[in-house]
């Protein structure tokens, strides 16, 4: 079973350029509580290395590209995010890592919940225990 669920967004572009619209419970499959973006990532830096107990998210590279690793405790898959029209759905209890950020990468994330540090599992062994129980 693939861990990678792409969210393909149709651009509403015309001869003037492109336009992407994101709507909760529409092309984003949950109610949106938060949006954040990651930029100015130094070359060679990797981020993530955690799972969330409940949070669901959709991630897009709206500029540049980066690689996501998703891991459900049994399988691990890598995907390249390289288009503002191509998002991935990151479900709860999926370990994620982000690698190989290009220069100028802007990673935008749409989240189903407000920020809550207690929702994070930042230890991989703890994640394996919880996801496999
Ligand atoms: C995720 C991946 C894709 C906040 O205060 N509010 C926020 O909404 C967020 C997202 C972070 N923070 C604080 C917590 C840390 O002190 O910002 C700092 C950096 O966060 P973190 O180290 O968790 O960043 P990443 O890039 O490892 O992970 C982030 C998200 O936290 C996470 O939910 O799924 O991007």
XYZ file of N, CA and C and ligand atoms in Angstrom:
434
model
N 0.840 -1.200 0.000
C 0.000 0.000 0.000
C 0.876 1.252 0.000
N 0.555 2.207 -0.875
C 1.370 3.416 -0.948
C 1.074 4.342 0.236
N 2.137 4.902 0.786
C 1.976 5.900 1.853
C 1.755 7.284 1.271
N 1.988 7.417 -0.028
C 1.974 8.736 -0.658
C 0.605 8.995 -1.269
N -0.116 9.928 -0.679
C -1.401 10.358 -1.237
C -1.239 11.761 -1.785
N -1.166 11.841 -3.098
C -1.011 13.158 -3.718
C -2.327 13.924 -3.685
N -2.214 15.230 -3.481
C -3.359 16.132 -3.633
C -3.012 16.994 -4.846
N -3.629 16.700 -5.967
C -3.351 17.449 -7.198
C -4.347 18.587 -7.318
N -3.840 19.794 -7.409
C -4.689 20.985 -7.464
C -4.654 21.542 -8.883
N -5.837 21.762 -9.424
C -5.915 22.344 -10.765
C -5.595 23.837 -10.676
N -4.672 24.280 -11.505
C -4.381 25.723 -11.535
C -5.507 26.434 -12.279
N -5.902 27.577 -11.711
C -6.936 28.382 -12.354
C -6.281 29.452 -13.221
N -5.130 29.101 -13.765
C -4.354 30.053 -14.533
C -4.977 30.366 -15.879
N -4.492 31.449 -16.419
C -4.873 31.834 -17.776
C -3.647 32.484 -18.408
N -3.843 33.262 -19.435
C -2.692 33.832 -20.153
C -1.869 34.768 -19.271
N -2.441 35.204 -18.131
C -1.713 36.103 -17.243
C -0.797 35.369 -16.278
N -1.028 34.065 -16.083
C -0.233 33.299 -15.120
C -1.120 32.325 -14.377
N -0.591 31.782 -13.269
C -1.293 30.724 -12.541
C -1.912 31.232 -11.252
N -2.934 30.545 -10.799
C -3.600 30.858 -9.529
C -4.083 29.541 -8.931
N -3.734 29.327 -7.666
C -4.169 28.109 -6.961
C -5.066 28.530 -5.805
N -6.192 27.873 -5.661
C -7.105 28.130 -4.553
C -7.231 26.858 -3.715
N -7.095 27.020 -2.391
C -7.215 25.886 -1.468
C -8.428 26.114 -0.586
N -9.303 25.133 -0.493
C -10.522 25.300 0.309
C -10.674 24.153 1.292
N -11.013 24.519 2.550
C -11.208 23.477 3.557
C -12.394 22.606 3.176
N -12.221 21.309 3.467
C -13.242 20.312 3.144
C -13.608 20.325 1.662
N -12.708 20.870 0.848
C -12.841 20.822 -0.603
C -11.607 20.098 -1.118
N -10.707 20.844 -1.792
C -9.479 20.167 -2.236
C -8.515 19.896 -1.071
N -8.743 20.557 0.088
C -8.048 20.172 1.330
C -9.058 19.360 2.153
N -8.736 18.099 2.465
C -9.772 17.194 2.985
C -10.032 17.292 4.489
N -9.917 18.510 5.060
C -10.236 18.705 6.475
C -10.473 20.194 6.706
N -10.942 20.540 7.892
C -11.098 21.949 8.263
C -9.714 22.530 8.573
N -9.444 23.709 8.039
C -8.098 24.300 8.163
C -8.032 25.158 9.424
N -7.080 24.823 10.317
C -6.891 25.612 11.540
C -5.623 26.450 11.504
N -4.678 26.083 10.597
C -3.354 26.731 10.655
C -2.655 26.557 9.318
N -1.888 27.563 8.953
C -1.007 27.491 7.774
C 0.364 27.982 8.214
N 1.410 27.232 7.861
C 2.765 27.729 8.118
C 3.640 27.423 6.917
N 4.760 28.127 6.811
C 5.672 27.833 5.716
C 7.106 27.916 6.186
N 7.920 27.099 5.542
C 9.324 26.910 5.895
C 10.145 27.425 4.716
N 11.054 28.327 4.986
C 11.843 28.915 3.906
C 13.217 29.272 4.451
N 14.117 29.686 3.554
C 15.506 29.996 3.934
C 16.181 28.801 4.594
N 15.814 27.597 4.190
C 16.457 26.410 4.778
C 17.888 26.315 4.258
N 18.818 26.140 5.175
C 20.228 26.062 4.778
C 20.473 24.779 3.986
N 21.406 24.847 3.029
C 21.771 23.676 2.229
C 22.245 22.543 3.146
N 21.794 21.340 2.893
C 22.236 20.178 3.652
C 21.477 19.948 4.948
N 20.571 20.874 5.277
C 19.793 20.714 6.517
C 18.583 19.821 6.257
N 18.306 18.914 7.195
C 17.085 18.100 7.128
C 16.191 18.491 8.300
N 14.880 18.395 8.119
C 13.925 18.811 9.159
C 12.914 17.691 9.381
N 11.994 17.931 10.288
C 10.964 16.950 10.580
C 11.440 16.007 11.668
N 11.536 14.714 11.339
C 11.953 13.678 12.283
C 10.979 13.604 13.450
N 9.705 13.499 13.115
C 8.684 13.309 14.138
C 7.416 12.777 13.461
N 6.480 12.375 14.302
C 5.122 12.033 13.846
C 4.158 12.858 14.690
N 2.910 12.887 14.267
C 1.875 13.556 15.044
C 0.822 12.535 15.458
N 0.328 12.690 16.685
C -0.683 11.753 17.188
C -2.002 11.942 16.464
N -2.398 13.193 16.208
C -3.727 13.448 15.632
C -3.698 14.351 14.404
N -2.696 15.189 14.295
C -2.675 16.220 13.241
C -2.672 15.617 11.840
N -3.456 16.201 10.951
C -3.412 15.879 9.519
C -2.931 17.131 8.791
N -2.163 16.940 7.751
C -1.597 18.090 7.049
C -1.527 17.816 5.553
N -1.497 18.899 4.773
C -1.173 18.808 3.352
C 0.008 19.740 3.119
N 1.047 19.235 2.456
C 2.269 20.010 2.224
C 2.478 20.223 0.729
N 2.881 21.453 0.386
C 3.202 21.816 -0.996
C 4.535 22.547 -1.006
N 5.349 22.346 -2.015
C 6.450 23.271 -2.279
C 5.913 24.314 -3.239
N 5.686 25.501 -2.756
C 5.154 26.544 -3.638
C 6.283 27.262 -4.374
N 7.525 27.002 -3.997
C 8.696 27.417 -4.780
C 9.784 26.386 -4.522
N 10.588 26.093 -5.520
C 11.684 25.144 -5.358
C 11.176 23.734 -5.108
N 12.002 22.942 -4.459
C 11.626 21.551 -4.219
C 12.304 21.000 -2.971
N 11.715 19.934 -2.432
C 12.358 19.180 -1.351
C 11.814 17.763 -1.386
N 12.476 16.878 -0.668
C 12.032 15.487 -0.592
C 11.393 15.228 0.764
N 10.310 14.486 0.755
C 9.654 14.030 1.972
C 9.862 12.533 2.103
N 10.186 12.094 3.293
C 10.131 10.667 3.624
C 8.937 10.478 4.541
N 8.068 9.544 4.182
C 6.956 9.168 5.054
C 7.144 7.718 5.470
N 6.813 7.435 6.725
C 7.091 6.128 7.314
C 5.927 5.813 8.257
N 5.281 4.673 8.048
C 4.161 4.300 8.929
C 4.565 3.237 9.950
N 5.863 3.044 10.104
C 6.350 2.045 11.061
C 6.587 0.698 10.406
N 6.049 0.506 9.205
C 6.270 -0.742 8.460
C 6.949 -0.455 7.129
N 6.501 0.598 6.476
C 7.042 0.973 5.168
C 7.530 2.410 5.213
N 8.505 2.671 4.362
C 9.103 4.015 4.280
C 9.178 4.373 2.802
N 8.656 5.541 2.432
C 8.671 5.957 1.035
C 9.155 7.395 0.925
N 9.810 7.690 -0.185
C 10.322 9.039 -0.444
C 9.570 9.629 -1.619
N 9.230 10.915 -1.514
C 8.545 11.590 -2.617
C 9.171 12.966 -2.803
N 9.257 13.370 -4.057
C 9.775 14.706 -4.380
C 8.595 15.654 -4.532
N 8.615 16.732 -3.760
C 7.611 17.797 -3.939
C 8.271 18.900 -4.753
N 7.756 19.153 -5.929
C 8.446 20.077 -6.833
C 7.491 20.947 -7.640
N 6.227 21.041 -7.151
C 5.271 21.848 -7.905
C 4.230 22.437 -6.960
N 3.833 23.703 -7.173
C 2.762 24.286 -6.340
C 1.420 23.621 -6.574
N 1.309 22.800 -7.624
C 0.033 22.119 -7.895
C 0.003 20.709 -7.322
N 1.105 20.267 -6.713
C 1.188 18.868 -6.236
C 1.473 18.843 -4.742
N 0.453 18.521 -3.952
C 0.640 18.400 -2.514
C 0.656 16.939 -2.100
N 1.062 16.709 -0.854
C 0.891 15.368 -0.277
C 0.115 15.488 1.024
N -0.742 14.511 1.222
C -1.492 14.404 2.467
C -0.634 13.626 3.461
N -0.394 14.232 4.624
C 0.380 13.555 5.676
C -0.593 13.233 6.800
N -0.839 11.961 6.969
C -1.821 11.523 7.975
C -1.191 11.495 9.360
N -2.032 11.445 10.382
C -1.519 11.271 11.734
C -0.805 9.924 11.833
N 0.087 9.826 12.771
C 0.898 8.634 12.999
C 1.672 8.206 11.747
N 2.179 9.218 11.041
C 3.172 8.961 9.992
C 4.436 9.746 10.354
N 5.535 9.032 10.474
C 6.823 9.692 10.688
C 7.199 10.440 9.410
N 7.669 11.688 9.545
C 8.077 12.449 8.360
C 9.448 13.092 8.547
N 10.176 13.086 7.440
C 11.466 13.786 7.385
C 11.491 14.570 6.080
N 12.114 15.739 6.105
C 12.257 16.539 4.886
C 13.743 16.725 4.619
N 14.145 16.435 3.391
C 15.555 16.465 3.003
C 15.720 17.219 1.686
N 16.976 17.523 1.387
C 17.367 18.046 0.062
C 16.534 19.248 -0.374
N 16.437 20.226 0.509
C 15.759 21.479 0.155
C 16.579 22.202 -0.908
N 15.938 22.613 -1.964
C 16.635 23.402 -2.980
C 16.768 24.843 -2.490
N 17.665 25.560 -3.124
C 17.786 26.987 -2.831
C 16.452 27.655 -3.180
N 15.961 28.503 -2.319
C 14.713 29.219 -2.599
C 13.455 28.406 -2.337
N 13.623 27.222 -1.741
C 12.424 26.387 -1.481
C 11.506 27.068 -0.451
N 10.224 27.090 -0.757
C 9.211 27.501 0.234
C 8.249 26.329 0.375
N 8.280 25.707 1.541
C 7.402 24.565 1.839
C 6.228 25.097 2.653
N 5.037 25.026 2.069
C 3.831 25.529 2.747
C 3.012 24.338 3.247
N 2.565 24.434 4.485
C 1.839 23.317 5.098
C 0.492 23.802 5.624
N -0.552 23.086 5.251
C -1.915 23.365 5.701
C -2.227 22.329 6.780
N -2.668 22.795 7.949
C -2.799 21.888 9.099
C -4.225 21.866 9.639
N -4.605 20.700 10.153
C -5.983 20.506 10.636
C -6.186 20.993 12.065
N -5.070 21.313 12.776
C -5.182 21.716 14.184
C -4.234 22.876 14.470
N -4.496 23.573 15.560
C -3.559 24.585 16.038
C -2.276 23.908 16.509
N -1.234 24.694 16.657
C 0.040 24.154 17.119
C -0.099 23.603 18.537
N 0.408 22.384 18.737
C 0.322 21.744 20.053
C 1.514 20.793 20.197
N 2.491 21.210 20.974
C 3.712 20.396 21.089
C 3.408 19.006 21.650
N 2.333 18.879 22.448
C 2.046 17.562 23.041
C 1.522 16.566 21.995
N 1.233 17.051 20.783
C 0.788 16.151 19.711
C 1.970 15.512 18.976
N 3.191 15.998 19.258
C 4.374 15.501 18.545
C 4.918 14.237 19.208
N 5.391 13.305 18.381
C 6.243 12.202 18.854
C 7.584 12.420 18.166
N 8.586 12.828 18.929
C 9.864 13.203 18.322
C 10.928 12.124 18.487
N 10.553 10.999 19.101
C 11.492 9.901 19.299
C 11.043 8.723 18.425
N 11.922 8.254 17.526
C 11.514 7.230 16.551
C 11.149 5.908 17.232
N 11.868 5.520 18.272
C 11.548 4.265 18.968
C 10.182 4.351 19.645
N 9.877 5.505 20.218
C 8.542 5.698 20.819
C 7.464 5.627 19.739
N 7.741 6.249 18.577
C 6.798 6.191 17.458
C 6.529 4.737 17.074
N 7.590 3.932 16.945
C 7.401 2.523 16.551
C 6.561 1.779 17.584
N 6.807 2.045 18.867
C 6.014 1.373 19.912
C 4.542 1.762 19.792
N 4.279 3.057 19.607
C 2.881 3.526 19.594
C 2.156 3.081 18.330
N 2.834 3.111 17.168
C 2.148 2.808 15.914
C 1.914 1.296 15.783
N 2.726 0.502 16.446
C 2.600 -0.955 16.313
C 1.779 -1.600 17.417
N 1.333 -0.799 18.383
C 0.592 -1.422 19.482
C -0.877 -1.635 19.113
C 5.612 19.046 10.409
C 6.664 19.440 9.438
C 6.267 19.186 8.015
C 5.394 26.793 16.385
O 5.550 27.499 17.386
N 4.213 26.803 15.716
C 3.989 26.051 14.591
O 2.892 26.095 14.008
C 5.045 25.206 14.117
C 4.849 24.317 12.882
C 6.247 25.210 14.797
N 6.411 25.988 15.904
C 7.708 26.009 16.576
C 8.151 24.720 17.249
C 9.669 24.783 17.129
O 10.177 25.531 18.212
O 8.686 26.291 15.576
C 9.892 25.590 15.850
C 10.302 24.726 14.668
O 9.357 23.640 14.555
P 9.831 22.155 14.200
O 11.186 21.898 14.720
O 8.742 21.218 14.622
O 9.889 22.245 12.599
P 10.013 21.068 11.528
O 10.353 21.710 10.243
O 10.883 19.966 12.012
O 8.507 20.455 11.434
C 7.446 21.233 10.907
C 6.193 21.090 11.786
O 6.523 21.415 13.152
C 5.613 19.701 11.757
O 4.323 19.700 12.319
O 4.857 18.127 10.164
O 7.129 20.797 9.578
